[in-house]
Tab-separated table of C-alpha atoms in Angstrom:
chain	number	residue	atom	x	y	z
A	1	UNK	CA	57.208	95.037	10.460
A	2	UNK	CA	54.562	97.181	9.134
A	3	UNK	CA	52.330	95.712	6.569
A	4	UNK	CA	53.944	97.697	3.743
A	5	UNK	CA	57.605	96.263	4.799
A	6	UNK	CA	56.055	92.813	4.470
A	7	UNK	CA	54.596	93.152	1.108
A	8	UNK	CA	57.980	94.487	-0.082
A	9	UNK	CA	59.753	91.684	1.530
A	10	UNK	CA	57.420	89.165	-0.094
A	11	UNK	CA	58.015	90.780	-3.386
A	12	UNK	CA	62.048	90.517	-2.519
A	13	UNK	CA	61.741	87.135	-1.902
A	14	UNK	CA	59.426	86.368	-4.822
A	15	UNK	CA	62.073	87.557	-7.271
A	16	UNK	CA	64.954	85.805	-5.294
A	17	UNK	CA	63.213	82.471	-6.020
A	18	UNK	CA	62.607	83.210	-9.319
A	19	UNK	CA	66.083	83.998	-9.947
A	20	UNK	CA	67.231	80.851	-8.057
A	21	UNK	CA	64.829	79.066	-10.547
A	22	UNK	CA	66.386	80.658	-13.662
A	23	UNK	CA	69.844	79.718	-12.559
A	24	UNK	CA	69.494	76.445	-14.231
A	25	UNK	CA	69.242	74.304	-11.458
A	26	UNK	CA	65.250	74.936	-11.132
A	27	UNK	CA	65.408	74.552	-7.084
A	28	UNK	CA	64.542	77.101	-4.868
A	29	UNK	CA	66.811	77.390	-1.901
A	30	UNK	CA	65.025	75.848	1.505
A	31	UNK	CA	65.961	78.842	3.406
A	32	UNK	CA	64.388	81.333	0.866
A	33	UNK	CA	61.298	79.120	0.795
A	34	UNK	CA	60.993	79.027	4.532
A	35	UNK	CA	61.412	82.844	4.984
A	36	UNK	CA	58.808	83.306	2.297
A	37	UNK	CA	56.441	81.469	4.244
A	38	UNK	CA	57.023	83.027	7.365
A	39	UNK	CA	56.351	86.324	5.533
A	40	UNK	CA	53.298	84.804	4.003
A	41	UNK	CA	52.070	83.740	7.516
A	42	UNK	CA	52.745	87.385	8.751
A	43	UNK	CA	50.812	89.080	6.153
A	44	UNK	CA	47.825	86.823	6.612
A	45	UNK	CA	47.821	87.170	10.553
A	46	UNK	CA	48.306	91.343	9.999
A	47	UNK	CA	45.350	91.730	7.493
A	48	UNK	CA	43.139	89.529	9.593
A	49	UNK	CA	43.787	91.902	12.469
A	50	UNK	CA	43.081	94.999	10.349
A	51	UNK	CA	39.948	93.598	8.918
A	52	UNK	CA	38.458	92.357	12.450
A	53	UNK	CA	37.598	96.163	13.572
A	54	UNK	CA	36.228	96.891	10.035
A	55	UNK	CA	33.829	94.026	10.132
A	56	UNK	CA	32.563	94.704	13.662
A	57	UNK	CA	32.066	98.665	12.686
A	58	UNK	CA	29.752	97.243	9.650
A	59	UNK	CA	27.625	94.832	12.007
A	60	UNK	CA	27.161	97.802	14.706
A	61	UNK	CA	26.422	100.368	11.672
A	62	UNK	CA	23.895	98.026	10.249
A	63	UNK	CA	22.174	97.182	13.750
A	64	UNK	CA	21.729	101.488	14.161
A	65	UNK	CA	20.620	101.739	10.602
A	66	UNK	CA	17.958	99.023	11.124
A	67	UNK	CA	16.556	101.255	13.959
A	68	UNK	CA	18.323	99.532	16.812
A	69	UNK	CA	19.619	102.456	18.661
A	70	UNK	CA	20.095	101.574	22.257
A	71	UNK	CA	21.306	98.352	24.152
A	72	UNK	CA	17.798	97.379	24.814
A	73	UNK	CA	16.903	97.794	21.308
A	74	UNK	CA	19.795	95.453	20.376
A	75	UNK	CA	18.567	93.025	22.600
A	76	UNK	CA	14.818	93.022	21.254
A	77	UNK	CA	16.320	92.847	17.625
A	78	UNK	CA	18.208	89.847	18.659
A	79	UNK	CA	15.536	88.348	20.390
A	80	UNK	CA	13.121	88.953	17.506
A	81	UNK	CA	15.781	87.192	15.031
A	82	UNK	CA	16.208	84.120	17.177
A	83	UNK	CA	12.579	83.737	18.094
A	84	UNK	CA	11.184	81.257	15.875
A	85	UNK	CA	8.038	78.924	16.181
A	86	UNK	CA	10.321	75.969	15.866
A	87	UNK	CA	11.983	77.486	19.069
A	88	UNK	CA	8.731	77.171	21.174
A	89	UNK	CA	7.778	73.557	20.159
């Protein structure tokens, strides 16, 4: 399922749960609830998979904007960030 399909399925299940509650018994069918939880889990996983490349791109962009334009430059920057006086005691 695509992200859009998952969001549509979530909305459908949410409406179904609302209808089940409105029928007077104030209970949601266990099957509906379990399916809703599965859709929520799948949505969270899909969204986290989308965010990972974005975060990595931002980090790399920030490194280059800070003047680090080579692998050696990255190593030097990282060493400077971790090189503290407390490190050498």
